[in-house]
């Protein structure tokens, strides 16, 4: 909690809130767990919706279910492989982010098990800032993209080169990068490689 928030809280007689102590406590409890299990637990604890998919057919069913339940009519999607999924389920999409997009269907760089966050780059969201994404974000990733911590992710990024504009997001409690995005829903479809 910032010093400013603490002072304002004291003036207004608001109780002090800790910086998500439950997430830190859960992370400590899971320190020896498998990376995929740890990531899934921390991601869902922070408010994300985790969906394990054994193959692309199951991912397609899960995506279709999310689109129907969330009443999504238009999707921002520029990834060629993901567009094929949307063509099958017959949901309109745009390759540029538009105000009328209900959701974004994107990929990611890495899934960070340490805190359940998802690392994005320009490869995933083009030139758009993550705060401009729609309030419903569906991310498709593979189990092989799970890394232990941010240092591991950065090491892999340095080896791969040419990745810029890095950002990370987590479940709906993250509020992305702006305070007005507090009702963002983040769905993850995790596929076996």
Coordinates of C-alpha atoms in Angstrom, one line a residue:
X1 CA 0.0 0.0 0.0
X2 CA 1.4 3.4 -0.9
X3 CA 2.2 5.9 1.8
X4 CA -0.4 8.3 0.3
X5 CA -3.2 5.7 0.6
X6 CA -2.1 5.0 4.2
X7 CA -2.3 8.7 5.2
X8 CA -5.7 9.1 3.4
X9 CA -7.0 6.0 5.1
X10 CA -6.0 7.3 8.5
X11 CA -7.6 10.6 7.9
X12 CA -10.9 8.9 6.7
X13 CA -10.7 6.2 9.5
X14 CA -10.5 3.4 6.9
X15 CA -8.8 0.2 7.9
X16 CA -5.4 -0.5 6.4
X17 CA -5.4 -3.1 3.7
X18 CA -2.4 -5.3 3.1
X19 CA -1.0 -5.9 -0.4
X20 CA -2.9 -9.1 -1.1
X21 CA -1.5 -11.1 1.8
X22 CA -3.6 -14.2 0.8
X23 CA -1.8 -14.4 -2.6
X24 CA 1.6 -14.2 -0.9
X25 CA 0.6 -16.8 1.7
X26 CA -0.8 -19.1 -1.0
X27 CA 2.4 -18.7 -3.0
X28 CA 4.5 -19.7 0.0
X29 CA 2.3 -22.8 0.6
X30 CA 2.7 -23.8 -3.1
X31 CA 6.5 -23.2 -3.3
X32 CA 7.2 -26.9 -3.8
X33 CA 4.2 -27.7 -6.1
X34 CA 4.4 -28.4 -9.8
X35 CA 4.7 -25.2 -11.8
X36 CA 1.4 -25.8 -13.7
X37 CA -0.5 -26.5 -10.5
X38 CA 1.0 -23.5 -8.8
X39 CA 0.2 -21.2 -11.7
X40 CA -3.4 -22.4 -11.9
X41 CA -4.0 -21.9 -8.2
X42 CA -2.5 -18.4 -8.0
X43 CA -4.1 -17.3 -11.3
X44 CA -7.6 -18.4 -10.1
X45 CA -7.0 -17.0 -6.6
X46 CA -6.4 -13.5 -8.2
X47 CA -9.7 -13.8 -10.0
X48 CA -8.8 -15.4 -13.3
X49 CA -10.8 -18.1 -14.9
X50 CA -8.6 -21.1 -15.6
X51 CA -9.5 -23.8 -18.2
X52 CA -7.3 -26.8 -18.9
X53 CA -7.8 -28.2 -22.4
X54 CA -6.3 -31.6 -23.4
X55 CA -6.3 -30.7 -27.2
X56 CA -7.6 -28.1 -29.7
X57 CA -11.0 -29.7 -29.9
X58 CA -11.6 -29.2 -26.2
X59 CA -10.2 -25.7 -26.4
X60 CA -12.7 -25.0 -29.2
X61 CA -15.6 -26.3 -27.1
X62 CA -14.4 -24.2 -24.1
X63 CA -14.0 -21.1 -26.2
X64 CA -17.5 -21.5 -27.6
X65 CA -18.9 -22.0 -24.1
X66 CA -17.2 -18.8 -22.9
X67 CA -18.4 -16.8 -25.9
X68 CA -22.0 -17.9 -25.3
X69 CA -22.0 -17.5 -21.5
X70 CA -20.5 -14.1 -21.7
X71 CA -22.7 -13.0 -24.6
X72 CA -19.7 -12.0 -26.7
X73 CA -20.7 -10.7 -30.1
X74 CA -17.4 -9.2 -31.5
X75 CA -13.8 -10.1 -30.7
X76 CA -10.5 -8.3 -31.3
X77 CA -8.2 -11.0 -32.7
X78 CA -5.2 -10.6 -35.0
X79 CA -3.5 -13.9 -34.6
X80 CA -4.0 -16.1 -37.6
X81 CA -4.3 -19.4 -35.7
X82 CA -6.8 -17.9 -33.3
X83 CA -8.9 -16.5 -36.1
X84 CA -9.4 -20.0 -37.3
X85 CA -11.0 -20.8 -33.9
X86 CA -13.4 -17.9 -34.3
X87 CA -14.2 -18.9 -37.9
X88 CA -15.3 -22.3 -36.6
X89 CA -17.6 -20.9 -33.9
X90 CA -18.8 -18.2 -36.2
X91 CA -18.1 -15.1 -34.1
X92 CA -17.3 -11.9 -35.9
X93 CA -13.8 -10.4 -35.2
X94 CA -11.7 -7.4 -36.1
X95 CA -8.0 -7.4 -36.6
X96 CA -7.8 -3.9 -35.2
X97 CA -9.1 -3.0 -31.7
X98 CA -12.5 -1.3 -32.0
X99 CA -14.7 0.2 -29.3
X100 CA -17.5 -2.2 -30.1
X101 CA -15.3 -5.3 -29.4
X102 CA -16.8 -7.3 -26.4
X103 CA -13.6 -9.3 -25.9
X104 CA -10.1 -9.9 -27.1
X105 CA -8.8 -13.4 -28.0
X106 CA -5.0 -13.3 -27.8
X107 CA -1.9 -15.4 -27.1
X108 CA 0.8 -14.6 -24.5
X109 CA 4.5 -14.9 -24.0
X110 CA 4.8 -16.6 -20.7
X111 CA 2.7 -17.8 -17.7
X112 CA 4.5 -16.9 -14.5
X113 CA 4.0 -19.5 -11.8
X114 CA 5.4 -17.4 -9.0
X115 CA 2.4 -15.0 -8.8
X116 CA -0.1 -16.3 -11.4
X117 CA 0.5 -13.5 -13.9
X118 CA 0.5 -13.6 -17.7
X119 CA 3.2 -11.8 -19.6
X120 CA 2.2 -10.1 -22.9
X121 CA 4.2 -8.3 -25.5
X122 CA 3.5 -6.5 -28.8
X123 CA 3.4 -10.0 -30.4
X124 CA 0.2 -10.6 -28.5
X125 CA -1.6 -7.2 -28.4
X126 CA 0.0 -5.3 -31.3
X127 CA 0.7 -1.7 -30.5
X128 CA -2.2 -1.4 -28.0
X129 CA -1.7 -0.7 -24.4
X130 CA -3.2 -3.4 -22.2
X131 CA -5.5 -0.9 -20.5
X132 CA -7.3 -0.4 -23.9
X133 CA -8.2 -4.1 -24.2
X134 CA -11.9 -5.0 -23.8
X135 CA -13.2 -6.0 -20.4
X136 CA -13.2 -9.7 -21.4
X137 CA -9.9 -11.1 -22.4
X138 CA -9.5 -14.7 -23.5
X139 CA -5.9 -16.0 -23.6
X140 CA -4.8 -19.2 -25.3
X141 CA -1.5 -20.6 -24.1
X142 CA 0.5 -23.9 -23.9
X143 CA 1.7 -25.7 -20.8
X144 CA 5.3 -25.2 -22.1
X145 CA 4.9 -21.4 -21.7
X146 CA 4.8 -21.8 -17.9
X147 CA 8.0 -20.5 -16.2
X148 CA 8.9 -20.3 -12.6
X149 CA 9.3 -16.6 -12.2
X150 CA 9.8 -13.3 -14.0
X151 CA 13.6 -13.8 -14.1
X152 CA 13.1 -17.0 -16.1
X153 CA 10.7 -15.3 -18.5
X154 CA 13.1 -12.4 -19.0
X155 CA 16.0 -14.8 -19.7
X156 CA 13.9 -16.6 -22.4
X157 CA 12.9 -13.3 -23.9
X158 CA 16.5 -12.2 -24.1
X159 CA 17.4 -15.4 -25.9
X160 CA 14.5 -15.0 -28.3
X161 CA 15.2 -11.4 -29.0
X162 CA 13.0 -8.7 -30.6
X163 CA 10.2 -8.8 -28.1
X164 CA 9.2 -5.3 -26.9
X165 CA 6.5 -3.5 -25.0
X166 CA 6.2 -6.1 -22.2
X167 CA 3.4 -6.0 -19.7
X168 CA 1.7 -8.5 -17.4
X169 CA -1.8 -9.1 -16.3
X170 CA -3.5 -11.4 -13.8
X171 CA -7.0 -12.2 -12.8
X172 CA -9.8 -9.7 -12.5
X173 CA -8.3 -8.4 -9.2
X174 CA -5.4 -6.9 -11.1
X175 CA -7.5 -4.0 -12.6
X176 CA -4.9 -4.2 -15.5
X177 CA -3.1 -0.9 -15.7
X178 CA -5.8 1.6 -14.9
X179 CA -8.3 1.9 -12.0
X180 CA -11.3 2.0 -14.4
X181 CA -10.7 -1.6 -15.5
X182 CA -11.8 -3.1 -12.2
X183 CA -14.3 -5.5 -13.7
X184 CA -12.1 -7.1 -16.3
X185 CA -12.6 -10.8 -16.8
X186 CA -9.6 -12.8 -17.7
X187 CA -10.0 -16.3 -19.2
X188 CA -7.1 -18.7 -19.8
X189 CA -7.3 -21.7 -22.1
X190 CA -4.3 -23.8 -21.3
X191 CA -3.5 -26.5 -23.9
X192 CA -1.2 -29.4 -23.7
X193 CA 1.7 -29.1 -26.2

